[in-house]
mmCIF file of C-alpha atoms in Angstrom:
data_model
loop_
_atom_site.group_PDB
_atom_site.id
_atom_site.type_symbol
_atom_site.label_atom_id
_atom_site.label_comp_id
_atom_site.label_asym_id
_atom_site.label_seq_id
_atom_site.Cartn_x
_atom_site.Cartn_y
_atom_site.Cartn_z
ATOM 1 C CA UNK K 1 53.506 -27.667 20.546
ATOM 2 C CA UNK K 2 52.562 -27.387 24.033
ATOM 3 C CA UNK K 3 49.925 -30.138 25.285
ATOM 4 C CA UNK K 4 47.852 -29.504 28.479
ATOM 5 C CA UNK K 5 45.974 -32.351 29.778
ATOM 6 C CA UNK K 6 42.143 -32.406 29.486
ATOM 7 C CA UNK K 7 39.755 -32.052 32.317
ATOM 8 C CA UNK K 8 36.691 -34.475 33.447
ATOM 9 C CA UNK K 9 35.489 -32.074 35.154
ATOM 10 C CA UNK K 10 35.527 -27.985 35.100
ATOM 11 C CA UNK K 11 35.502 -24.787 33.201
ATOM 12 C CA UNK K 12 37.365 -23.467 30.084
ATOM 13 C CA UNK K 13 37.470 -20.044 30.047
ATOM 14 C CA UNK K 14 38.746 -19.256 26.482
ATOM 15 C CA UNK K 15 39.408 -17.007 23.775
ATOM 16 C CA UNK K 16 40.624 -14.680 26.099
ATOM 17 C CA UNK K 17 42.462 -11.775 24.556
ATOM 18 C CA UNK K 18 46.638 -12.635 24.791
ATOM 19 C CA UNK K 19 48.347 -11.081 27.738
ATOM 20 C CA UNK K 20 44.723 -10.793 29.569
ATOM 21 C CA UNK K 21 44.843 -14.511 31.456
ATOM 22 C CA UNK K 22 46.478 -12.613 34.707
ATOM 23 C CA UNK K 23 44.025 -10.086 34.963
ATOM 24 C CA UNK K 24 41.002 -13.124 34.673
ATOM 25 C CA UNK K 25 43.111 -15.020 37.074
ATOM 26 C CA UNK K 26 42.727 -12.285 39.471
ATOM 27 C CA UNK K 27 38.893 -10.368 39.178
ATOM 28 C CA UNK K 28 37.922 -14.136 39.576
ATOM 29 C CA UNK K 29 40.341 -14.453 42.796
ATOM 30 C CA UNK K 30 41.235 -17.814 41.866
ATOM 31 C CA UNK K 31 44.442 -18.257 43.237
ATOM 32 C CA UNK K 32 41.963 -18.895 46.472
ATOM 33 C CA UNK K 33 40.813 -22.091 45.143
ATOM 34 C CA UNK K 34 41.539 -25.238 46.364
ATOM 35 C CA UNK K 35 41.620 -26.815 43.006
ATOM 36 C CA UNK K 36 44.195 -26.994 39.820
ATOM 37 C CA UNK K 37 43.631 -24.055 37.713
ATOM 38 C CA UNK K 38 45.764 -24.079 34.218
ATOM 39 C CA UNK K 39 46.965 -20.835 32.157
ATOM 40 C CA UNK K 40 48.123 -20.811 28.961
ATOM 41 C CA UNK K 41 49.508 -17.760 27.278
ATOM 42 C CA UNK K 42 49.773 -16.996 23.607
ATOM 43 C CA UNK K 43 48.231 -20.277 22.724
ATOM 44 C CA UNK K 44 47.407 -20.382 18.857
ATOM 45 C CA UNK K 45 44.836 -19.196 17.721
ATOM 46 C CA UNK K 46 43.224 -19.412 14.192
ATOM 47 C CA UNK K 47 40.396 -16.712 14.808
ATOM 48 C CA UNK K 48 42.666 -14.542 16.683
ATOM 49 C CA UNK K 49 46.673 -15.285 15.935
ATOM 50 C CA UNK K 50 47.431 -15.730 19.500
ATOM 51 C CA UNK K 51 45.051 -16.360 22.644
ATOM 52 C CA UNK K 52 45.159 -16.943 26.319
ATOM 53 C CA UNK K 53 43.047 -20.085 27.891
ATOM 54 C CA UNK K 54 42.212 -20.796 31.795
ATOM 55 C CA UNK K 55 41.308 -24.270 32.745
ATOM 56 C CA UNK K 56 39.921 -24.593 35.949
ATOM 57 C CA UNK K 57 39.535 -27.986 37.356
ATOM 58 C CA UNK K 58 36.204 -29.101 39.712
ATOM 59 C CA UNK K 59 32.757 -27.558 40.117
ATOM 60 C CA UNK K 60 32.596 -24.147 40.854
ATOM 61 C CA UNK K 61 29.901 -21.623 41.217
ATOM 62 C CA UNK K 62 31.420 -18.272 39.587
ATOM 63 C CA UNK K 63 29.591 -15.328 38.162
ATOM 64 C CA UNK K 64 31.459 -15.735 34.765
ATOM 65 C CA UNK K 65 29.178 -12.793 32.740
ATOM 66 C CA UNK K 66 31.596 -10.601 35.041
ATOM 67 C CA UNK K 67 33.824 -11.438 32.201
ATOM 68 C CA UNK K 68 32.051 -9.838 29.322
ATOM 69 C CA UNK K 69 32.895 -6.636 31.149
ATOM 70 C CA UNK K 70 36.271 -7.209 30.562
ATOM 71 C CA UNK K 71 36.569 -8.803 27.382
ATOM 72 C CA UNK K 72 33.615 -9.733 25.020
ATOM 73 C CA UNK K 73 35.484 -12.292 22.896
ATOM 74 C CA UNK K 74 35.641 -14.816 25.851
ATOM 75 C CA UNK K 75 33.980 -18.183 25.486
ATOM 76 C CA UNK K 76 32.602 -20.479 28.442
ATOM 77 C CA UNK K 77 32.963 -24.399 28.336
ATOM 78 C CA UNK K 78 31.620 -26.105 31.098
ATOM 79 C CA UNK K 79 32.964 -29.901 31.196
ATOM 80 C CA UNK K 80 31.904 -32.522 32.858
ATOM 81 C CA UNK K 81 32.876 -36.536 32.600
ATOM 82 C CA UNK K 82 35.326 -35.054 29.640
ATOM 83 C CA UNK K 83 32.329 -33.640 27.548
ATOM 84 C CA UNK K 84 32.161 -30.103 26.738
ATOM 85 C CA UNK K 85 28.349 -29.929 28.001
ATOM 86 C CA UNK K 86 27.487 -26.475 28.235
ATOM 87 C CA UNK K 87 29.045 -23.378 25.838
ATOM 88 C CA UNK K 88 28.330 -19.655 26.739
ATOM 89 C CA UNK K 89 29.016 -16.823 24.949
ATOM 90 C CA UNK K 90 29.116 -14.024 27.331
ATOM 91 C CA UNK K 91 26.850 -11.109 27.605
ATOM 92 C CA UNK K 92 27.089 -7.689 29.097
ATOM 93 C CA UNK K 93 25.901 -7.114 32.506
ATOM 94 C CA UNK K 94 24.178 -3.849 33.274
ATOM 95 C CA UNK K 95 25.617 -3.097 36.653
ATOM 96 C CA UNK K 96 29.128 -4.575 37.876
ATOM 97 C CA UNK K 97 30.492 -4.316 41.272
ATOM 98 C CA UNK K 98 33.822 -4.855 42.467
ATOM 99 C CA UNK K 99 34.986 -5.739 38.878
ATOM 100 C CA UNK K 100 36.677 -2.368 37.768
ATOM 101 C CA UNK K 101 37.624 -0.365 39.558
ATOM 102 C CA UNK K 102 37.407 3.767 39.409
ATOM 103 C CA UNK K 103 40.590 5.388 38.430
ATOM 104 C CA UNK K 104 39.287 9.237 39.242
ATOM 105 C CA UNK K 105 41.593 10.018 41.868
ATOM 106 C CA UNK K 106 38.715 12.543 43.362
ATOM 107 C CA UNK K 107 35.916 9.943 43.161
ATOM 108 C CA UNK K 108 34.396 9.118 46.047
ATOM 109 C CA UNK K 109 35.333 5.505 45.995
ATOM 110 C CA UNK K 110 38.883 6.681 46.448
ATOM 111 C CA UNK K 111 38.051 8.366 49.758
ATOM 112 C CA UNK K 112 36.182 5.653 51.408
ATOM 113 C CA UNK K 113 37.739 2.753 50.956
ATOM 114 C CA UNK K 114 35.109 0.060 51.841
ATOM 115 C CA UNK K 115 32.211 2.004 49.271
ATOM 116 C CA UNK K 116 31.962 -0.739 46.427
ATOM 117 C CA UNK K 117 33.237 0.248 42.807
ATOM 118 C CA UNK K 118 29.887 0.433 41.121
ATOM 119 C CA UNK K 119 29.801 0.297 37.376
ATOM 120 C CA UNK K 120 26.760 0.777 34.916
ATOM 121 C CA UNK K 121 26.825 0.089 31.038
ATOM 122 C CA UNK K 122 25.871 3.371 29.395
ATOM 123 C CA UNK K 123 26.876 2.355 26.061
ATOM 124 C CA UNK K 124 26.287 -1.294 25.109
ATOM 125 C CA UNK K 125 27.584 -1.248 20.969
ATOM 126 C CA UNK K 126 31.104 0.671 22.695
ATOM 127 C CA UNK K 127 30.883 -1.419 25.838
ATOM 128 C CA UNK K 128 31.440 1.832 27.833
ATOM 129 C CA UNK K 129 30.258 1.570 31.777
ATOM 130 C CA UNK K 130 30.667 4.489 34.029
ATOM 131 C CA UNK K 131 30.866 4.545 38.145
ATOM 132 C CA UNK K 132 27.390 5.321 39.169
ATOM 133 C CA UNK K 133 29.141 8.053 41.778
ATOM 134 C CA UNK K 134 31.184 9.956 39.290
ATOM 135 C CA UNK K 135 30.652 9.341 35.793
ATOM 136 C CA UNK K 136 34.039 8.316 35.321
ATOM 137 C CA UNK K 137 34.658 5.967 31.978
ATOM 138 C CA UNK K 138 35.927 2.022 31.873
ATOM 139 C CA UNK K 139 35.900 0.353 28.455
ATOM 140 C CA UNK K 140 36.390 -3.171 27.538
ATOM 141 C CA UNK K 141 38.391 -5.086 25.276
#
């Protein structure tokens, strides 16, 4: 089995759907950290068969509910001196920006480039948000 090292210090992002690490990696633009960031794919899982994990090393400051958006299952651990101190289960946000991004090719956010990709749950049970300019759909894992 494969053995990653623990952190003394840093975030866990886990139960992350398998397959979905990349996409985390990126909305959270972490390959622009100065700092050792971990990704394991298809870990075991008991709850779920197979799982993805991200282990980020150091103290950051990142807007982790963004994740929720993308897939509800995710848990938070925030570590410090080797100690799982902190666990969050994440919530929905009601507005995201910049997260997803609108896939109607006649939506205005397609036009004009620099307009931010605006999204606003409409349906919290189906975890359905829609771009405030055009209605268009995005739904979560």
């Amino acid at each position: 089995m494969l053995n990653i090292g623990g952190l003394n210090q840093g975030i866990v992002i886990d139960h992350i759907q398998a397959g979905g690490a990349m996409k985390i990696y990126e909305y959270l633009n972490l390959e622009k950290l100065d700092c050792s960031v971990a990704i394991i794919k298809n870990a075991k899982s008991n709850k779920m068969g197979k799982k993805d994990i991200i282990k980020i090393e150091g103290d950051l400051d990142i807007d982790l509910n963004v994740l929720g958006v993308l897939d509800h299952n995710i848990t938070i651990n925030i570590i410090k001196n080797a100690e799982i101190v902190e666990k969050h289960q994440l919530s929905l946000p009601e507005t995201v920006t910049n997260i997803i991004k609108c896939k109607n090719p006649r939506c205005i956010t397609s036009i004009e480039q620099e307009l931010p990709h605006k999204f606003k749950l409409t349906d919290r049970k189906n975890r359905i948000y829609r771009c405030i300019y055009c209605e268009s759909k995005f739904k979560g894992n």
